[in-house]
Amino acid sequence: MATSEEFRPHRVVVLALDGLLPFELGIPHRIFTRARDEHGRALYEVLTCSVRPPGPVVTDADFSVHVPHGPEALATADTVIVPASYELGPEYDEGRLTPGLAAALARIRPGTRLASICTGVYVLAAAGYLDGRPATTHWADADRFQRMFPAIRVDPDVLFIDDGDVLTSAGVAAGLDLCLHIVRRDHGAAVANEVARRTVVPPHRDGGQAQYIHRPVPDPQLATTKAARAWALARLHEPIQLRDLAARESMSVRTFTRRFREEVGVSPGQWLTQQRVELARRLLESTDLPIDHVARDCGFGTAQSMRQHLQQNLGVTPTAYRRTFRATARA
């Protein structure tokens, strides 16, 4: 077990390229610097570097930002994140790296985790990190990206893709989802949820959720499904039928289902499963309840049912999840 003297935060290095989008640049700093352990220690250290010596980097807005580190910082990273930018200029369209960028990326140590936000994925693709792997980017850029990099399996419909040591996300706010997912993967749902609360963003949007849903904004004068969702969250341990949710809002099942999708983006059944999985994660991390008790308290009924849902949504069994994150919490 690591002592306080041995504790070292995970180092995230954000690569700021000319033409960067300021919003995306700020996402890793906002999310990772707010992740703390139970002793209040910062779990991550975030540095920003460019491909040049320290100095100004041009943004796509009417201002520049001063970047305090040069490319040598990439050699010290545990995770490297590339936000969206237009630095590649004419060579961007040809899928090639500029010499300065190629030299900077060559400093990254083998085994370093890599991630991109929005069109930052072009940098990872041009460097060859994504060949033969799944990846995503902003839905409006997906077709062009696939044409430029046919060796990559592009999925234009998801918020982010976790392929182990390489993660990619869709545009803008999906970068928040990706960074929260990394915190959750590293330190569990409790830490990630606290970061989300402090940032005032949803604690969890599954990576497979559609990144672009073409639907009108609901009329605020119409009845909503908010009360039904609050009612369900207080009763996840109970069987909840679609007709029960619709009855809370005095709607027909058909009207309720349509309205729910308009407001939440997924079906009532999918949403209930997401909430039960999230509750299961919290209980597995924070309690020593037997697996079958956790399954009962989350509304899955049986341990086998919960195992299937966690395997499908998280890729691990309840026992493996608890072993990982209870050990992290105790450490």
Short mmCIF file of C-alpha atoms in Angstrom, two decimals:
data_model
loop_
_atom_site.label_atom_id
_atom_site.label_comp_id
_atom_site.label_asym_id
_atom_site.label_seq_id
_atom_site.Cartn_x
_atom_site.Cartn_y
_atom_site.Cartn_z
CA MET A 1 0.00 0.00 0.00
CA ALA A 2 1.39 3.38 -0.96
CA THR A 3 2.32 5.75 1.85
CA SER A 4 1.60 9.47 1.75
CA GLU A 5 5.28 10.05 0.87
CA GLU A 6 4.96 7.72 -2.12
CA PHE A 7 1.73 9.24 -3.40
CA ARG A 8 2.06 10.83 -6.84
CA PRO A 9 -0.85 12.23 -8.82
CA HIS A 10 -1.46 10.94 -12.31
CA ARG A 11 -0.01 13.43 -14.78
CA VAL A 12 -2.26 14.58 -17.64
CA VAL A 13 -0.55 16.62 -20.36
CA VAL A 14 -2.81 18.58 -22.70
CA LEU A 15 -1.32 19.34 -26.12
CA ALA A 16 -2.32 22.86 -27.19
CA LEU A 17 -1.98 23.36 -30.95
CA ASP A 18 -2.41 26.56 -32.92
CA GLY A 19 -6.05 27.12 -33.85
CA LEU A 20 -7.21 25.37 -30.70
CA LEU A 21 -10.77 25.76 -29.41
CA PRO A 22 -10.57 27.36 -25.94
CA PHE A 23 -13.58 25.48 -24.56
CA GLU A 24 -12.08 22.07 -25.36
CA LEU A 25 -8.70 23.16 -24.01
CA GLY A 26 -10.26 23.95 -20.64
CA ILE A 27 -12.19 20.69 -20.22
CA PRO A 28 -9.32 18.49 -18.93
CA HIS A 29 -8.25 21.16 -16.44
CA ARG A 30 -11.79 21.63 -15.18
CA ILE A 31 -12.48 17.92 -14.68
CA PHE A 32 -9.19 16.38 -13.59
CA THR A 33 -8.03 19.10 -11.18
CA ARG A 34 -11.22 18.64 -9.15
CA ALA A 35 -10.74 14.91 -8.57
CA ARG A 36 -9.69 14.31 -4.95
CA ASP A 37 -9.23 11.29 -2.75
CA GLU A 38 -10.71 10.93 0.73
CA HIS A 39 -7.72 12.77 2.19
CA GLY A 40 -8.30 15.76 -0.09
CA ARG A 41 -5.25 15.05 -2.21
CA ALA A 42 -5.37 15.90 -5.92
CA LEU A 43 -5.51 12.68 -7.92
CA TYR A 44 -4.33 14.32 -11.13
CA GLU A 45 -1.78 16.94 -12.14
CA VAL A 46 -2.60 18.75 -15.38
CA LEU A 47 0.03 20.46 -17.54
CA THR A 48 -0.46 22.25 -20.86
CA CYS A 49 2.25 22.11 -23.52
CA SER A 50 2.74 23.10 -27.14
CA VAL A 51 5.02 21.84 -29.91
CA ARG A 52 7.22 24.92 -29.41
CA PRO A 53 9.03 26.44 -26.43
CA PRO A 54 6.75 28.14 -23.86
CA GLY A 55 4.84 31.07 -25.28
CA PRO A 56 1.60 32.14 -26.99
CA VAL A 57 -0.62 29.72 -28.90
CA VAL A 58 -3.24 31.07 -31.27
CA THR A 59 -6.86 30.06 -30.68
CA ASP A 60 -9.83 30.15 -33.05
CA ALA A 61 -11.18 33.06 -30.99
CA ASP A 62 -9.93 36.66 -30.88
CA PHE A 63 -7.25 35.92 -28.28
CA SER A 64 -4.18 33.79 -27.73
CA VAL A 65 -3.23 31.76 -24.66
CA HIS A 66 0.17 31.54 -22.99
CA VAL A 67 1.29 27.92 -22.75
CA PRO A 68 3.91 27.38 -20.02
CA HIS A 69 5.49 24.12 -21.25
CA GLY A 70 7.20 22.93 -24.41
CA PRO A 71 7.00 19.49 -26.06
CA GLU A 72 9.36 17.94 -23.51
CA ALA A 73 6.38 17.74 -21.11
CA LEU A 74 4.91 14.99 -23.29
CA ALA A 75 7.69 12.66 -22.18
CA THR A 76 6.51 12.96 -18.56
CA ALA A 77 2.82 12.24 -19.20
CA ASP A 78 0.77 9.35 -17.91
CA THR A 79 -2.09 10.51 -20.15
CA VAL A 80 -1.90 12.82 -23.19
CA ILE A 81 -5.04 14.62 -24.35
CA VAL A 82 -5.33 16.37 -27.72
CA PRO A 83 -8.23 18.87 -27.87
CA ALA A 84 -9.70 20.13 -31.13
CA SER A 85 -7.58 22.48 -33.23
CA TYR A 86 -6.76 23.42 -36.79
CA GLU A 87 -2.97 23.50 -36.41
CA LEU A 88 -2.25 21.10 -39.26
CA GLY A 89 -3.23 23.68 -41.92
CA PRO A 90 -2.83 22.44 -45.51
CA GLU A 91 -1.36 19.14 -44.35
CA TYR A 92 -4.49 18.51 -42.26
CA ASP A 93 -6.50 17.67 -45.37
CA GLU A 94 -3.89 15.13 -46.45
CA GLY A 95 -3.84 13.35 -43.12
CA ARG A 96 -0.16 14.10 -42.46
CA LEU A 97 1.57 15.57 -39.44
CA THR A 98 3.65 18.71 -39.61
CA PRO A 99 7.33 18.02 -38.78
CA GLY A 100 7.12 19.90 -35.49
CA LEU A 101 4.05 17.98 -34.37
CA ALA A 102 5.54 14.63 -35.42
CA ALA A 103 8.68 15.39 -33.40
CA ALA A 104 6.60 16.36 -30.37
CA LEU A 105 4.52 13.18 -30.48
CA ALA A 106 7.67 11.08 -30.76
CA ARG A 107 8.49 12.15 -27.19
CA ILE A 108 5.47 10.27 -25.77
CA ARG A 109 6.55 7.18 -23.86
CA PRO A 110 5.24 3.74 -24.90
CA GLY A 111 2.24 2.76 -22.79
CA THR A 112 1.06 6.34 -22.24
CA ARG A 113 -2.73 6.63 -22.39
CA LEU A 114 -3.92 8.80 -25.29
CA ALA A 115 -7.21 10.66 -25.70
CA SER A 116 -8.71 13.17 -28.11
CA ILE A 117 -11.56 15.63 -27.95
CA CYS A 118 -13.54 16.30 -31.12
CA THR A 119 -11.26 16.87 -34.15
CA GLY A 120 -8.17 16.31 -32.02
CA VAL A 121 -8.67 12.75 -33.23
CA TYR A 122 -7.05 13.76 -36.55
CA VAL A 123 -3.73 14.12 -34.74
CA LEU A 124 -3.93 10.63 -33.26
CA ALA A 125 -5.03 9.22 -36.61
CA ALA A 126 -2.28 10.93 -38.61
CA ALA A 127 0.27 9.62 -36.10
CA GLY A 128 -0.95 6.05 -36.69
CA TYR A 129 -2.27 5.43 -33.19
CA LEU A 130 -5.75 4.50 -34.42
CA ASP A 131 -5.03 2.14 -37.32
CA GLY A 132 -7.32 -0.87 -37.07
CA ARG A 133 -9.08 0.54 -34.03
CA PRO A 134 -12.51 2.09 -33.35
CA ALA A 135 -12.74 5.87 -32.98
CA THR A 136 -15.23 8.71 -33.05
CA THR A 137 -15.28 12.44 -33.67
CA HIS A 138 -17.86 15.18 -34.15
CA TRP A 139 -20.79 13.74 -36.11
CA ALA A 140 -20.49 16.46 -38.79
CA ASP A 141 -16.87 15.49 -39.47
CA ALA A 142 -17.20 11.70 -39.33
CA ASP A 143 -17.60 11.03 -43.08
CA ARG A 144 -14.58 13.14 -43.99
CA PHE A 145 -12.54 11.55 -41.23
CA GLN A 146 -13.42 8.05 -42.46
CA ARG A 147 -12.46 8.92 -46.05
CA MET A 148 -9.09 10.27 -44.91
CA PHE A 149 -8.34 7.32 -42.64
CA PRO A 150 -9.99 4.18 -44.06
CA ALA A 151 -8.00 1.90 -41.72
CA ILE A 152 -9.93 3.29 -38.74
CA ARG A 153 -13.35 1.96 -37.72
CA VAL A 154 -15.25 5.24 -37.32
CA ASP A 155 -18.46 5.26 -35.28
CA PRO A 156 -20.21 8.62 -35.79
CA ASP A 157 -23.10 7.92 -33.42
CA VAL A 158 -21.50 7.70 -29.98
CA LEU A 159 -20.33 10.23 -27.40
CA PHE A 160 -16.97 8.57 -26.84
CA ILE A 161 -15.09 5.33 -27.37
CA ASP A 162 -12.86 3.70 -24.76
CA ASP A 163 -10.48 1.33 -26.52
CA GLY A 164 -8.23 0.76 -23.54
CA ASP A 165 -5.10 2.86 -23.97
CA VAL A 166 -6.66 5.12 -26.63
CA LEU A 167 -9.91 7.03 -26.12
CA THR A 168 -11.70 9.36 -28.53
CA SER A 169 -14.73 11.60 -28.09
CA ALA A 170 -17.26 13.50 -30.13
CA GLY A 171 -17.51 17.27 -30.20
CA VAL A 172 -17.58 19.91 -27.47
CA ALA A 173 -19.54 18.66 -24.41
CA ALA A 174 -18.68 15.03 -25.20
CA GLY A 175 -15.18 15.95 -24.00
CA LEU A 176 -16.69 16.40 -20.54
CA ASP A 177 -18.22 12.92 -20.76
CA LEU A 178 -14.89 11.45 -21.83
CA CYS A 179 -12.88 13.07 -19.03
CA LEU A 180 -15.47 12.08 -16.41
CA HIS A 181 -15.37 8.55 -17.80
CA ILE A 182 -11.59 8.47 -17.36
CA VAL A 183 -11.93 9.64 -13.74
CA ARG A 184 -14.62 7.02 -13.17
CA ARG A 185 -12.45 4.33 -14.77
CA ASP A 186 -9.43 5.32 -12.68
CA HIS A 187 -11.07 6.02 -9.31
CA GLY A 188 -14.70 4.91 -9.38
CA ALA A 189 -18.14 6.46 -9.57
CA ALA A 190 -18.04 8.26 -6.22
CA VAL A 191 -15.03 10.40 -7.18
CA ALA A 192 -16.39 11.07 -10.68
CA ASN A 193 -19.82 11.99 -9.35
CA GLU A 194 -18.32 14.50 -6.92
CA VAL A 195 -16.37 16.09 -9.79
CA ALA A 196 -19.58 16.25 -11.82
CA ARG A 197 -21.45 17.89 -8.95
CA ARG A 198 -18.75 20.52 -8.55
CA THR A 199 -18.76 21.15 -12.28
CA VAL A 200 -22.59 21.15 -12.47
CA VAL A 201 -22.78 18.60 -15.28
CA PRO A 202 -24.53 15.21 -15.52
CA PRO A 203 -22.43 12.63 -13.68
CA HIS A 204 -22.77 9.99 -16.34
CA ARG A 205 -23.74 9.82 -19.99
CA ASP A 206 -22.89 6.44 -21.39
CA GLY A 207 -20.39 6.48 -24.25
CA GLY A 208 -22.83 4.61 -26.47
CA GLN A 209 -25.47 7.29 -26.16
CA ALA A 210 -26.23 8.98 -29.47
CA GLN A 211 -24.22 12.18 -29.88
CA TYR A 212 -26.72 13.78 -32.20
CA ILE A 213 -30.47 13.40 -31.83
CA HIS A 214 -32.44 15.54 -34.26
CA ARG A 215 -35.48 16.53 -32.22
CA PRO A 216 -37.24 19.77 -31.33
CA VAL A 217 -36.79 21.36 -27.92
CA PRO A 218 -39.85 20.43 -25.82
CA ASP A 219 -42.39 23.17 -25.31
CA PRO A 220 -41.94 24.35 -21.68
CA GLN A 221 -45.72 24.72 -21.38
CA LEU A 222 -46.20 21.01 -21.96
CA ALA A 223 -46.19 18.48 -19.13
CA THR A 224 -42.78 16.89 -18.53
CA THR A 225 -41.54 13.57 -17.16
CA LYS A 226 -39.45 15.12 -14.39
CA ALA A 227 -41.72 14.06 -11.53
CA ALA A 228 -41.85 10.48 -12.79
CA ARG A 229 -38.07 10.33 -12.97
CA ALA A 230 -37.72 11.64 -9.42
CA TRP A 231 -40.32 9.12 -8.24
CA ALA A 232 -38.44 6.27 -9.93
CA LEU A 233 -35.05 7.29 -8.51
CA ALA A 234 -36.45 6.93 -5.00
CA ARG A 235 -37.74 3.42 -5.81
CA LEU A 236 -35.04 1.77 -7.89
CA HIS A 237 -35.16 -1.23 -5.55
CA GLU A 238 -38.77 -1.87 -6.54
CA PRO A 239 -40.17 -3.28 -9.80
CA ILE A 240 -41.11 -0.27 -11.94
CA GLN A 241 -43.37 -0.67 -14.93
CA LEU A 242 -43.73 1.76 -17.79
CA ARG A 243 -47.40 2.18 -16.95
CA ASP A 244 -46.42 3.20 -13.39
CA LEU A 245 -44.21 6.00 -14.73
CA ALA A 246 -46.87 7.18 -17.16
CA ALA A 247 -49.47 7.21 -14.39
CA ARG A 248 -47.29 9.57 -12.32
CA GLU A 249 -47.65 12.16 -15.08
CA SER A 250 -51.28 11.28 -15.95
CA MET A 251 -50.24 10.36 -19.49
CA SER A 252 -50.90 7.40 -21.70
CA VAL A 253 -47.95 5.02 -22.05
CA ARG A 254 -47.50 6.07 -25.67
CA THR A 255 -47.48 9.80 -24.90
CA PHE A 256 -45.21 9.34 -21.91
CA THR A 257 -42.69 7.29 -23.90
CA ARG A 258 -42.56 9.90 -26.67
CA ARG A 259 -42.20 12.77 -24.22
CA PHE A 260 -39.54 10.90 -22.22
CA ARG A 261 -37.42 10.36 -25.33
CA GLU A 262 -37.76 14.02 -26.27
CA GLU A 263 -36.50 15.13 -22.86
CA VAL A 264 -33.92 12.48 -21.96
CA GLY A 265 -32.77 11.09 -25.31
CA VAL A 266 -33.28 7.41 -24.42
CA SER A 267 -36.26 5.19 -23.69
CA PRO A 268 -37.64 4.89 -20.13
CA GLY A 269 -36.34 1.32 -19.94
CA GLN A 270 -32.83 2.30 -21.00
CA TRP A 271 -32.82 5.18 -18.51
CA LEU A 272 -33.93 2.93 -15.65
CA THR A 273 -31.15 0.46 -16.44
CA GLN A 274 -28.59 3.29 -16.51
CA GLN A 275 -29.74 4.53 -13.10
CA ARG A 276 -29.65 1.03 -11.60
CA VAL A 277 -26.16 0.40 -12.96
CA GLU A 278 -25.01 3.71 -11.48
CA LEU A 279 -26.51 2.80 -8.08
CA ALA A 280 -24.87 -0.62 -8.24
CA ARG A 281 -21.50 1.01 -8.85
CA ARG A 282 -21.89 3.24 -5.81
CA LEU A 283 -22.92 0.34 -3.57
CA LEU A 284 -20.13 -1.93 -4.82
CA GLU A 285 -17.59 0.82 -4.16
CA SER A 286 -18.85 2.08 -0.81
CA THR A 287 -20.30 -0.97 0.96
CA ASP A 288 -19.47 -4.59 1.72
CA LEU A 289 -23.00 -5.78 0.99
CA PRO A 290 -23.15 -9.24 -0.62
CA ILE A 291 -23.60 -9.17 -4.38
CA ASP A 292 -27.13 -10.55 -4.21
CA HIS A 293 -28.10 -7.81 -1.73
CA VAL A 294 -26.70 -5.13 -4.04
CA ALA A 295 -28.69 -6.65 -6.92
CA ARG A 296 -31.86 -6.56 -4.82
CA ASP A 297 -31.31 -2.97 -3.62
CA CYS A 298 -30.74 -1.78 -7.19
CA GLY A 299 -33.85 -3.44 -8.57
CA PHE A 300 -32.08 -6.09 -10.67
CA GLY A 301 -33.71 -8.86 -8.68
CA THR A 302 -30.94 -11.45 -8.94
CA ALA A 303 -27.17 -11.39 -8.89
CA GLN A 304 -27.16 -13.03 -12.33
CA SER A 305 -29.30 -10.24 -13.78
CA MET A 306 -27.04 -7.56 -12.31
CA ARG A 307 -23.96 -9.41 -13.56
CA GLN A 308 -25.35 -9.40 -17.09
CA HIS A 309 -26.15 -5.68 -16.99
CA LEU A 310 -22.76 -4.69 -15.55
CA GLN A 311 -20.97 -6.90 -18.04
CA GLN A 312 -22.92 -5.28 -20.86
CA ASN A 313 -22.52 -1.69 -19.65
CA LEU A 314 -19.10 -1.75 -17.96
CA GLY A 315 -17.41 -4.79 -19.42
CA VAL A 316 -16.71 -6.30 -15.97
CA THR A 317 -18.47 -8.47 -13.41
CA PRO A 318 -19.71 -7.02 -10.09
CA THR A 319 -16.98 -8.90 -8.22
CA ALA A 320 -14.23 -7.59 -10.49
CA TYR A 321 -15.60 -4.06 -10.26
CA ARG A 322 -15.69 -4.16 -6.46
CA ARG A 323 -12.21 -5.67 -6.26
CA THR A 324 -10.82 -2.81 -8.34
CA PHE A 325 -12.56 0.16 -6.77
CA ARG A 326 -12.87 -0.98 -3.16
CA ALA A 327 -9.10 -1.55 -3.24
CA THR A 328 -8.64 1.96 -4.63
CA ALA A 329 -10.84 3.50 -1.94
CA ARG A 330 -9.06 1.65 0.88
CA ALA A 331 -5.65 2.64 -0.51
#
